[in-house]
Amino acid sequence: ISVHVHFQQGEADDVISHIVTEDAIDLTVMGTVARTGIPGFFIGNTAEKILLSINSSVLAVKPAGFRSPVY
């Protein structure tokens, strides 16, 4: 397994989408905490934007103790 860490400046969804596409990344792992609007109920708005803009897998990790508002 090859792991690459990128530190970039800019809007998270734009920067992550660009790096994933440019480097042909197979899996993006990201933390997600925000919940605004309908998409945010499930994974978070930034993760939702990234899912719509890349053509590879995303593993979204919620913090310990997170409780979904959807039962």
N, CA, C and O atoms as a Maestro MAE file, in Angstrom:
{
 s_m_m2io_version
 :::
 2.0.0
}

f_m_ct {
 s_m_title
 :::
 protein
 m_atom[284] {
  # First column is atom index #
  i_m_mmod_type
  r_m_x_coord
  r_m_y_coord
  r_m_z_coord
  i_m_residue_number
  s_m_chain_name
  s_m_pdb_residue_name
  s_m_pdb_atom_name
  i_m_atomic_number
  :::
  1 25 0.849 -1.183 0.000 1 A "ILE " " N  " 7
  2 3 0.000 0.000 0.000 1 A "ILE " " CA " 6
  3 2 0.885 1.233 0.000 1 A "ILE " " C  " 6
  4 15 1.851 1.326 0.758 1 A "ILE " " O  " 8
  5 25 0.543 2.159 -0.849 2 A "SER " " N  " 7
  6 3 1.272 3.419 -0.921 2 A "SER " " CA " 6
  7 2 0.388 4.534 -0.370 2 A "SER " " C  " 6
  8 15 -0.725 4.737 -0.855 2 A "SER " " O  " 8
  9 25 0.868 5.250 0.630 3 A "VAL " " N  " 7
  10 3 0.112 6.322 1.257 3 A "VAL " " CA " 6
  11 2 0.786 7.645 0.936 3 A "VAL " " C  " 6
  12 15 2.001 7.785 1.074 3 A "VAL " " O  " 8
  13 25 -0.017 8.616 0.504 4 A "HIS " " N  " 7
  14 3 0.494 9.951 0.202 4 A "HIS " " CA " 6
  15 2 -0.332 10.970 0.971 4 A "HIS " " C  " 6
  16 15 -1.562 10.949 0.910 4 A "HIS " " O  " 8
  17 25 0.336 11.859 1.695 5 A "VAL " " N  " 7
  18 3 -0.344 12.904 2.436 5 A "VAL " " CA " 6
  19 2 -0.121 14.212 1.684 5 A "VAL " " C  " 6
  20 15 1.007 14.545 1.319 5 A "VAL " " O  " 8
  21 25 -1.212 14.955 1.456 6 A "HIS " " N  " 7
  22 3 -1.135 16.231 0.742 6 A "HIS " " CA " 6
  23 2 -1.590 17.346 1.670 6 A "HIS " " C  " 6
  24 15 -2.621 17.225 2.333 6 A "HIS " " O  " 8
  25 25 -0.825 18.434 1.720 7 A "PHE " " N  " 7
  26 3 -1.226 19.633 2.443 7 A "PHE " " CA " 6
  27 2 -1.384 20.731 1.407 7 A "PHE " " C  " 6
  28 15 -0.398 21.189 0.829 7 A "PHE " " O  " 8
  29 25 -2.611 21.154 1.169 8 A "GLN " " N  " 7
  30 3 -2.909 22.159 0.164 8 A "GLN " " CA " 6
  31 2 -3.786 23.243 0.774 8 A "GLN " " C  " 6
  32 15 -4.435 23.029 1.797 8 A "GLN " " O  " 8
  33 25 -3.798 24.413 0.131 9 A "GLN " " N  " 7
  34 3 -4.630 25.513 0.589 9 A "GLN " " CA " 6
  35 2 -5.755 25.732 -0.419 9 A "GLN " " C  " 6
  36 15 -5.528 25.671 -1.628 9 A "GLN " " O  " 8
  37 25 -6.961 25.985 0.073 10 A "GLY " " N  " 7
  38 3 -8.107 26.241 -0.785 10 A "GLY " " CA " 6
  39 2 -9.353 25.591 -0.233 10 A "GLY " " C  " 6
  40 15 -9.343 25.037 0.865 10 A "GLY " " O  " 8
  41 25 -10.435 25.662 -1.004 11 A "GLU " " N  " 7
  42 3 -11.687 25.023 -0.599 11 A "GLU " " CA " 6
  43 2 -11.498 23.507 -0.628 11 A "GLU " " C  " 6
  44 15 -11.014 22.959 -1.619 11 A "GLU " " O  " 8
  45 25 -11.877 22.833 0.452 12 A "ALA " " N  " 7
  46 3 -11.600 21.400 0.594 12 A "ALA " " CA " 6
  47 2 -12.126 20.574 -0.570 12 A "ALA " " C  " 6
  48 15 -11.400 19.734 -1.101 12 A "ALA " " O  " 8
  49 25 -13.379 20.794 -0.979 13 A "ASP " " N  " 7
  50 3 -13.938 19.976 -2.058 13 A "ASP " " CA " 6
  51 2 -13.215 20.206 -3.379 13 A "ASP " " C  " 6
  52 15 -13.014 19.257 -4.137 13 A "ASP " " O  " 8
  53 25 -12.821 21.438 -3.670 14 A "ASP " " N  " 7
  54 3 -12.090 21.731 -4.909 14 A "ASP " " CA " 6
  55 2 -10.689 21.116 -4.891 14 A "ASP " " C  " 6
  56 15 -10.274 20.473 -5.855 14 A "ASP " " O  " 8
  57 25 -9.968 21.320 -3.791 15 A "VAL " " N  " 7
  58 3 -8.590 20.831 -3.683 15 A "VAL " " CA " 6
  59 2 -8.554 19.305 -3.704 15 A "VAL " " C  " 6
  60 15 -7.755 18.714 -4.430 15 A "VAL " " O  " 8
  61 25 -9.402 18.674 -2.924 16 A "ILE " " N  " 7
  62 3 -9.410 17.206 -2.865 16 A "ILE " " CA " 6
  63 2 -9.794 16.616 -4.212 16 A "ILE " " C  " 6
  64 15 -9.156 15.672 -4.677 16 A "ILE " " O  " 8
  65 25 -10.820 17.155 -4.840 17 A "SER " " N  " 7
  66 3 -11.245 16.658 -6.153 17 A "SER " " CA " 6
  67 2 -10.128 16.774 -7.178 17 A "SER " " C  " 6
  68 15 -9.919 15.861 -7.978 17 A "SER " " O  " 8
  69 25 -9.411 17.888 -7.160 18 A "HIS " " N  " 7
  70 3 -8.311 18.102 -8.098 18 A "HIS " " CA " 6
  71 2 -7.191 17.083 -7.881 18 A "HIS " " C  " 6
  72 15 -6.710 16.480 -8.840 18 A "HIS " " O  " 8
  73 25 -6.775 16.888 -6.629 19 A "ILE " " N  " 7
  74 3 -5.691 15.951 -6.326 19 A "ILE " " CA " 6
  75 2 -6.086 14.520 -6.686 19 A "ILE " " C  " 6
  76 15 -5.293 13.780 -7.269 19 A "ILE " " O  " 8
  77 25 -7.317 14.132 -6.338 20 A "VAL " " N  " 7
  78 3 -7.792 12.769 -6.634 20 A "VAL " " CA " 6
  79 2 -7.764 12.522 -8.137 20 A "VAL " " C  " 6
  80 15 -7.333 11.458 -8.582 20 A "VAL " " O  " 8
  81 25 -8.214 13.482 -8.911 21 A "THR " " N  " 7
  82 3 -8.240 13.333 -10.367 21 A "THR " " CA " 6
  83 2 -6.831 13.344 -10.953 21 A "THR " " C  " 6
  84 15 -6.490 12.481 -11.762 21 A "THR " " O  " 8
  85 25 -6.017 14.309 -10.553 22 A "GLU " " N  " 7
  86 3 -4.651 14.445 -11.082 22 A "GLU " " CA " 6
  87 2 -3.782 13.226 -10.790 22 A "GLU " " C  " 6
  88 15 -3.027 12.777 -11.653 22 A "GLU " " O  " 8
  89 25 -3.887 12.694 -9.581 23 A "ASP " " N  " 7
  90 3 -3.025 11.586 -9.157 23 A "ASP " " CA " 6
  91 2 -3.673 10.213 -9.321 23 A "ASP " " C  " 6
  92 15 -3.101 9.202 -8.914 23 A "ASP " " O  " 8
  93 25 -4.861 10.177 -9.916 24 A "ALA " " N  " 7
  94 3 -5.595 8.917 -10.128 24 A "ALA " " CA " 6
  95 2 -5.691 8.103 -8.829 24 A "ALA " " C  " 6
  96 15 -5.367 6.915 -8.803 24 A "ALA " " O  " 8
  97 25 -6.134 8.753 -7.771 25 A "ILE " " N  " 7
  98 3 -6.236 8.129 -6.451 25 A "ILE " " CA " 6
  99 2 -7.436 7.184 -6.420 25 A "ILE " " C  " 6
  100 15 -8.521 7.531 -6.886 25 A "ILE " " O  " 8
  101 25 -7.231 5.980 -5.865 26 A "ASP " " N  " 7
  102 3 -8.279 4.963 -5.806 26 A "ASP " " CA " 6
  103 2 -9.215 5.126 -4.616 26 A "ASP " " C  " 6
  104 15 -10.410 4.853 -4.725 26 A "ASP " " O  " 8
  105 25 -8.677 5.573 -3.474 27 A "LEU " " N  " 7
  106 3 -9.472 5.680 -2.253 27 A "LEU " " CA " 6
  107 2 -9.093 6.950 -1.503 27 A "LEU " " C  " 6
  108 15 -7.918 7.199 -1.230 27 A "LEU " " O  " 8
  109 25 -10.092 7.742 -1.177 28 A "THR " " N  " 7
  110 3 -9.898 8.945 -0.373 28 A "THR " " CA " 6
  111 2 -10.541 8.699 0.980 28 A "THR " " C  " 6
  112 15 -11.720 8.350 1.054 28 A "THR " " O  " 8
  113 25 -9.776 8.876 2.053 29 A "VAL " " N  " 7
  114 3 -10.286 8.717 3.414 29 A "VAL " " CA " 6
  115 2 -10.356 10.106 4.025 29 A "VAL " " C  " 6
  116 15 -9.367 10.840 4.047 29 A "VAL " " O  " 8
  117 25 -11.545 10.460 4.524 30 A "MET " " N  " 7
  118 3 -11.688 11.794 5.102 30 A "MET " " CA " 6
  119 2 -12.614 11.766 6.310 30 A "MET " " C  " 6
  120 15 -13.558 10.979 6.369 30 A "MET " " O  " 8
  121 25 -12.328 12.633 7.263 31 A "GLY " " N  " 7
  122 3 -13.203 12.795 8.415 31 A "GLY " " CA " 6
  123 2 -14.342 13.724 8.030 31 A "GLY " " C  " 6
  124 15 -14.165 14.603 7.186 31 A "GLY " " O  " 8
  125 25 -15.498 13.544 8.631 32 A "THR " " N  " 7
  126 3 -16.649 14.386 8.339 32 A "THR " " CA " 6
  127 2 -17.460 14.589 9.609 32 A "THR " " C  " 6
  128 15 -17.779 13.628 10.309 32 A "THR " " O  " 8
  129 25 -17.798 15.855 9.911 33 A "VAL " " N  " 7
  130 3 -18.553 16.145 11.131 33 A "VAL " " CA " 6
  131 2 -19.775 17.014 10.900 33 A "VAL " " C  " 6
  132 15 -20.752 16.895 11.639 33 A "VAL " " O  " 8
  133 25 -19.754 17.885 9.898 34 A "ALA " " N  " 7
  134 3 -20.854 18.830 9.693 34 A "ALA " " CA " 6
  135 2 -22.096 18.131 9.152 34 A "ALA " " C  " 6
  136 15 -22.008 17.132 8.439 34 A "ALA " " O  " 8
  137 25 -23.263 18.684 9.510 35 A "ARG " " N  " 7
  138 3 -24.529 18.143 9.018 35 A "ARG " " CA " 6
  139 2 -25.462 19.313 8.750 35 A "ARG " " C  " 6
  140 15 -26.166 19.765 9.653 35 A "ARG " " O  " 8
  141 25 -25.474 19.805 7.520 36 A "THR " " N  " 7
  142 3 -26.364 20.893 7.147 36 A "THR " " CA " 6
  143 2 -27.174 20.475 5.939 36 A "THR " " C  " 6
  144 15 -26.597 20.033 4.945 36 A "THR " " O  " 8
  145 25 -28.468 20.596 5.988 37 A "GLY " " N  " 7
  146 3 -29.322 20.230 4.864 37 A "GLY " " CA " 6
  147 2 -29.463 18.725 4.723 37 A "GLY " " C  " 6
  148 15 -28.892 17.967 5.507 37 A "GLY " " O  " 8
  149 25 -30.214 18.297 3.735 38 A "ILE " " N  " 7
  150 3 -30.487 16.876 3.521 38 A "ILE " " CA " 6
  151 2 -29.214 16.064 3.268 38 A "ILE " " C  " 6
  152 15 -29.034 15.039 3.926 38 A "ILE " " O  " 8
  153 25 -28.302 16.469 2.334 39 A "PRO " " N  " 7
  154 3 -27.094 15.665 2.127 39 A "PRO " " CA " 6
  155 2 -26.258 15.534 3.397 39 A "PRO " " C  " 6
  156 15 -25.661 14.487 3.647 39 A "PRO " " O  " 8
  157 25 -26.216 16.598 4.198 40 A "GLY " " N  " 7
  158 3 -25.421 16.595 5.415 40 A "GLY " " CA " 6
  159 2 -25.899 15.617 6.467 40 A "GLY " " C  " 6
  160 15 -25.127 15.239 7.349 40 A "GLY " " O  " 8
  161 25 -27.157 15.196 6.398 41 A "PHE " " N  " 7
  162 3 -27.659 14.223 7.366 41 A "PHE " " CA " 6
  163 2 -26.905 12.898 7.273 41 A "PHE " " C  " 6
  164 15 -26.786 12.182 8.268 41 A "PHE " " O  " 8
  165 25 -26.410 12.575 6.113 42 A "PHE " " N  " 7
  166 3 -25.796 11.269 5.911 42 A "PHE " " CA " 6
  167 2 -24.281 11.289 6.056 42 A "PHE " " C  " 6
  168 15 -23.738 10.508 6.838 42 A "PHE " " O  " 8
  169 25 -23.578 12.158 5.327 43 A "ILE " " N  " 7
  170 3 -22.119 12.111 5.403 43 A "ILE " " CA " 6
  171 2 -21.464 13.467 5.584 43 A "ILE " " C  " 6
  172 15 -20.287 13.515 5.941 43 A "ILE " " O  " 8
  173 25 -22.147 14.549 5.362 44 A "GLY " " N  " 7
  174 3 -21.547 15.869 5.462 44 A "GLY " " CA " 6
  175 2 -21.495 16.527 4.092 44 A "GLY " " C  " 6
  176 15 -21.373 15.846 3.074 44 A "GLY " " O  " 8
  177 25 -21.586 17.832 4.070 45 A "ASN " " N  " 7
  178 3 -21.674 18.564 2.810 45 A "ASN " " CA " 6
  179 2 -20.409 18.487 1.968 45 A "ASN " " C  " 6
  180 15 -20.499 18.307 0.754 45 A "ASN " " O  " 8
  181 25 -19.236 18.617 2.573 46 A "THR " " N  " 7
  182 3 -17.992 18.556 1.803 46 A "THR " " CA " 6
  183 2 -17.802 17.169 1.213 46 A "THR " " C  " 6
  184 15 -17.450 17.038 0.041 46 A "THR " " O  " 8
  185 25 -18.029 16.139 2.007 47 A "ALA " " N  " 7
  186 3 -17.903 14.769 1.499 47 A "ALA " " CA " 6
  187 2 -18.896 14.520 0.371 47 A "ALA " " C  " 6
  188 15 -18.569 13.847 -0.606 47 A "ALA " " O  " 8
  189 25 -20.102 15.056 0.499 48 A "GLU " " N  " 7
  190 3 -21.120 14.903 -0.541 48 A "GLU " " CA " 6
  191 2 -20.657 15.558 -1.846 48 A "GLU " " C  " 6
  192 15 -20.818 14.972 -2.917 48 A "GLU " " O  " 8
  193 25 -20.088 16.759 -1.771 49 A "LYS " " N  " 7
  194 3 -19.584 17.450 -2.965 49 A "LYS " " CA " 6
  195 2 -18.453 16.657 -3.611 49 A "LYS " " C  " 6
  196 15 -18.381 16.554 -4.836 49 A "LYS " " O  " 8
  197 25 -17.576 16.101 -2.790 50 A "ILE " " N  " 7
  198 3 -16.451 15.328 -3.311 50 A "ILE " " CA " 6
  199 2 -16.959 14.065 -4.005 50 A "ILE " " C  " 6
  200 15 -16.477 13.713 -5.082 50 A "ILE " " O  " 8
  201 25 -17.917 13.391 -3.402 51 A "LEU " " N  " 7
  202 3 -18.490 12.184 -4.013 51 A "LEU " " CA " 6
  203 2 -19.040 12.471 -5.409 51 A "LEU " " C  " 6
  204 15 -18.918 11.639 -6.309 51 A "LEU " " O  " 8
  205 25 -19.641 13.640 -5.588 52 A "LEU " " N  " 7
  206 3 -20.234 13.996 -6.870 52 A "LEU " " CA " 6
  207 2 -19.201 14.425 -7.905 52 A "LEU " " C  " 6
  208 15 -19.500 14.458 -9.099 52 A "LEU " " O  " 8
  209 25 -17.987 14.754 -7.461 53 A "SER " " N  " 7
  210 3 -17.004 15.308 -8.395 53 A "SER " " CA " 6
  211 2 -15.840 14.380 -8.727 53 A "SER " " C  " 6
  212 15 -15.015 14.719 -9.575 53 A "SER " " O  " 8
  213 25 -15.751 13.213 -8.079 54 A "ILE " " N  " 7
  214 3 -14.660 12.285 -8.387 54 A "ILE " " CA " 6
  215 2 -15.220 10.949 -8.848 54 A "ILE " " C  " 6
  216 15 -16.406 10.659 -8.685 54 A "ILE " " O  " 8
  217 25 -14.347 10.152 -9.420 55 A "ASN " " N  " 7
  218 3 -14.769 8.865 -9.961 55 A "ASN " " CA " 6
  219 2 -14.044 7.717 -9.256 55 A "ASN " " C  " 6
  220 15 -13.610 6.760 -9.898 55 A "ASN " " O  " 8
  221 25 -13.918 7.820 -7.929 56 A "SER " " N  " 7
  222 3 -13.269 6.769 -7.144 56 A "SER " " CA " 6
  223 2 -13.958 6.668 -5.790 56 A "SER " " C  " 6
  224 15 -14.928 7.379 -5.527 56 A "SER " " O  " 8
  225 25 -13.467 5.802 -4.947 57 A "SER " " N  " 7
  226 3 -14.109 5.530 -3.655 57 A "SER " " CA " 6
  227 2 -13.747 6.567 -2.600 57 A "SER " " C  " 6
  228 15 -12.644 7.114 -2.590 57 A "SER " " O  " 8
  229 25 -14.716 6.825 -1.705 58 A "VAL " " N  " 7
  230 3 -14.504 7.725 -0.570 58 A "VAL " " CA " 6
  231 2 -14.920 6.976 0.689 58 A "VAL " " C  " 6
  232 15 -16.014 6.415 0.751 58 A "VAL " " O  " 8
  233 25 -14.044 6.971 1.693 59 A "LEU " " N  " 7
  234 3 -14.368 6.421 3.005 59 A "LEU " " CA " 6
  235 2 -14.517 7.608 3.942 59 A "LEU " " C  " 6
  236 15 -13.526 8.251 4.291 59 A "LEU " " O  " 8
  237 25 -15.750 7.907 4.353 60 A "ALA " " N  " 7
  238 3 -16.029 9.025 5.249 60 A "ALA " " CA " 6
  239 2 -16.121 8.484 6.676 60 A "ALA " " C  " 6
  240 15 -16.895 7.566 6.948 60 A "ALA " " O  " 8
  241 25 -15.336 9.050 7.578 61 A "VAL " " N  " 7
  242 3 -15.249 8.575 8.957 61 A "VAL " " CA " 6
  243 2 -15.848 9.624 9.887 61 A "VAL " " C  " 6
  244 15 -15.418 10.778 9.903 61 A "VAL " " O  " 8
  245 25 -16.845 9.205 10.657 62 A "LYS " " N  " 7
  246 3 -17.463 10.096 11.644 62 A "LYS " " CA " 6
  247 2 -16.708 9.980 12.966 62 A "LYS " " C  " 6
  248 15 -16.087 8.950 13.229 62 A "LYS " " O  " 8
  249 25 -16.751 11.022 13.802 63 A "PRO " " N  " 7
  250 3 -16.040 10.976 15.078 63 A "PRO " " CA " 6
  251 2 -16.693 9.993 16.058 63 A "PRO " " C  " 6
  252 15 -17.870 9.658 15.926 63 A "PRO " " O  " 8
  253 25 -15.928 9.551 17.017 64 A "ALA " " N  " 7
  254 3 -16.442 8.660 18.065 64 A "ALA " " CA " 6
  255 2 -17.627 9.330 18.745 64 A "ALA " " C  " 6
  256 15 -17.591 10.524 19.039 64 A "ALA " " O  " 8
  257 25 -18.664 8.563 18.989 65 A "GLY " " N  " 7
  258 3 -19.828 9.091 19.675 65 A "GLY " " CA " 6
  259 2 -20.844 9.757 18.762 65 A "GLY " " C  " 6
  260 15 -21.886 10.212 19.233 65 A "GLY " " O  " 8
  261 25 -20.564 9.823 17.466 66 A "PHE " " N  " 7
  262 3 -21.505 10.442 16.538 66 A "PHE " " CA " 6
  263 2 -22.804 9.648 16.508 66 A "PHE " " C  " 6
  264 15 -22.793 8.419 16.426 66 A "PHE " " O  " 8
  265 25 -23.929 10.366 16.576 67 A "ARG " " N  " 7
  266 3 -25.234 9.726 16.481 67 A "ARG " " CA " 6
  267 2 -25.962 10.305 15.291 67 A "ARG " " C  " 6
  268 15 -26.127 11.521 15.198 67 A "ARG " " O  " 8
  269 25 -26.394 9.469 14.396 68 A "SER " " N  " 7
  270 3 -27.124 9.916 13.218 68 A "SER " " CA " 6
  271 2 -28.477 10.471 13.611 68 A "SER " " C  " 6
  272 15 -29.153 9.898 14.465 68 A "SER " " O  " 8
  273 25 -28.893 11.597 12.995 69 A "PRO " " N  " 7
  274 3 -30.216 12.136 13.272 69 A "PRO " " CA " 6
  275 2 -31.312 11.321 12.578 69 A "PRO " " C  " 6
  276 15 -32.500 11.547 12.810 69 A "PRO " " O  " 8
  277 25 -30.908 10.375 11.728 70 A "VAL " " N  " 7
  278 3 -31.867 9.530 11.016 70 A "VAL " " CA " 6
  279 2 -31.892 8.171 11.716 70 A "VAL " " C  " 6
  280 15 -30.861 7.505 11.807 70 A "VAL " " O  " 8
  281 25 -33.046 7.760 12.204 71 A "TYR " " N  " 7
  282 3 -33.132 6.501 12.943 71 A "TYR " " CA " 6
  283 2 -33.814 5.453 12.135 71 A "TYR " " C  " 6
  284 15 -33.977 4.324 12.599 71 A "TYR " " O  " 8
  :::
 }
 m_bond[283] {
  # First column is bond index #
  i_m_from
  i_m_to
  i_m_order
  :::
  1 1 2 1
  2 2 3 1
  3 3 4 2
  4 3 5 1
  5 5 6 1
  6 6 7 1
  7 7 8 2
  8 7 9 1
  9 9 10 1
  10 10 11 1
  11 11 12 2
  12 11 13 1
  13 13 14 1
  14 14 15 1
  15 15 16 2
  16 15 17 1
  17 17 18 1
  18 18 19 1
  19 19 20 2
  20 19 21 1
  21 21 22 1
  22 22 23 1
  23 23 24 2
  24 23 25 1
  25 25 26 1
  26 26 27 1
  27 27 28 2
  28 27 29 1
  29 29 30 1
  30 30 31 1
  31 31 32 2
  32 31 33 1
  33 33 34 1
  34 34 35 1
  35 35 36 2
  36 35 37 1
  37 37 38 1
  38 38 39 1
  39 39 40 2
  40 39 41 1
  41 41 42 1
  42 42 43 1
  43 43 44 2
  44 43 45 1
  45 45 46 1
  46 46 47 1
  47 47 48 2
  48 47 49 1
  49 49 50 1
  50 50 51 1
  51 51 52 2
  52 51 53 1
  53 53 54 1
  54 54 55 1
  55 55 56 2
  56 55 57 1
  57 57 58 1
  58 58 59 1
  59 59 60 2
  60 59 61 1
  61 61 62 1
  62 62 63 1
  63 63 64 2
  64 63 65 1
  65 65 66 1
  66 66 67 1
  67 67 68 2
  68 67 69 1
  69 69 70 1
  70 70 71 1
  71 71 72 2
  72 71 73 1
  73 73 74 1
  74 74 75 1
  75 75 76 2
  76 75 77 1
  77 77 78 1
  78 78 79 1
  79 79 80 2
  80 79 81 1
  81 81 82 1
  82 82 83 1
  83 83 84 2
  84 83 85 1
  85 85 86 1
  86 86 87 1
  87 87 88 2
  88 87 89 1
  89 89 90 1
  90 90 91 1
  91 91 92 2
  92 91 93 1
  93 93 94 1
  94 94 95 1
  95 95 96 2
  96 95 97 1
  97 97 98 1
  98 98 99 1
  99 99 100 2
  100 99 101 1
  101 101 102 1
  102 102 103 1
  103 103 104 2
  104 103 105 1
  105 105 106 1
  106 106 107 1
  107 107 108 2
  108 107 109 1
  109 109 110 1
  110 110 111 1
  111 111 112 2
  112 111 113 1
  113 113 114 1
  114 114 115 1
  115 115 116 2
  116 115 117 1
  117 117 118 1
  118 118 119 1
  119 119 120 2
  120 119 121 1
  121 121 122 1
  122 122 123 1
  123 123 124 2
  124 123 125 1
  125 125 126 1
  126 126 127 1
  127 127 128 2
  128 127 129 1
  129 129 130 1
  130 130 131 1
  131 131 132 2
  132 131 133 1
  133 133 134 1
  134 134 135 1
  135 135 136 2
  136 135 137 1
  137 137 138 1
  138 138 139 1
  139 139 140 2
  140 139 141 1
  141 141 142 1
  142 142 143 1
  143 143 144 2
  144 143 145 1
  145 145 146 1
  146 146 147 1
  147 147 148 2
  148 147 149 1
  149 149 150 1
  150 150 151 1
  151 151 152 2
  152 151 153 1
  153 153 154 1
  154 154 155 1
  155 155 156 2
  156 155 157 1
  157 157 158 1
  158 158 159 1
  159 159 160 2
  160 159 161 1
  161 161 162 1
  162 162 163 1
  163 163 164 2
  164 163 165 1
  165 165 166 1
  166 166 167 1
  167 167 168 2
  168 167 169 1
  169 169 170 1
  170 170 171 1
  171 171 172 2
  172 171 173 1
  173 173 174 1
  174 174 175 1
  175 175 176 2
  176 175 177 1
  177 177 178 1
  178 178 179 1
  179 179 180 2
  180 179 181 1
  181 181 182 1
  182 182 183 1
  183 183 184 2
  184 183 185 1
  185 185 186 1
  186 186 187 1
  187 187 188 2
  188 187 189 1
  189 189 190 1
  190 190 191 1
  191 191 192 2
  192 191 193 1
  193 193 194 1
  194 194 195 1
  195 195 196 2
  196 195 197 1
  197 197 198 1
  198 198 199 1
  199 199 200 2
  200 199 201 1
  201 201 202 1
  202 202 203 1
  203 203 204 2
  204 203 205 1
  205 205 206 1
  206 206 207 1
  207 207 208 2
  208 207 209 1
  209 209 210 1
  210 210 211 1
  211 211 212 2
  212 211 213 1
  213 213 214 1
  214 214 215 1
  215 215 216 2
  216 215 217 1
  217 217 218 1
  218 218 219 1
  219 219 220 2
  220 219 221 1
  221 221 222 1
  222 222 223 1
  223 223 224 2
  224 223 225 1
  225 225 226 1
  226 226 227 1
  227 227 228 2
  228 227 229 1
  229 229 230 1
  230 230 231 1
  231 231 232 2
  232 231 233 1
  233 233 234 1
  234 234 235 1
  235 235 236 2
  236 235 237 1
  237 237 238 1
  238 238 239 1
  239 239 240 2
  240 239 241 1
  241 241 242 1
  242 242 243 1
  243 243 244 2
  244 243 245 1
  245 245 246 1
  246 246 247 1
  247 247 248 2
  248 247 249 1
  249 249 250 1
  250 250 251 1
  251 251 252 2
  252 251 253 1
  253 253 254 1
  254 254 255 1
  255 255 256 2
  256 255 257 1
  257 257 258 1
  258 258 259 1
  259 259 260 2
  260 259 261 1
  261 261 262 1
  262 262 263 1
  263 263 264 2
  264 263 265 1
  265 265 266 1
  266 266 267 1
  267 267 268 2
  268 267 269 1
  269 269 270 1
  270 270 271 1
  271 271 272 2
  272 271 273 1
  273 273 274 1
  274 274 275 1
  275 275 276 2
  276 275 277 1
  277 277 278 1
  278 278 279 1
  279 279 280 2
  280 279 281 1
  281 281 282 1
  282 282 283 1
  283 283 284 2
  :::
 }
}
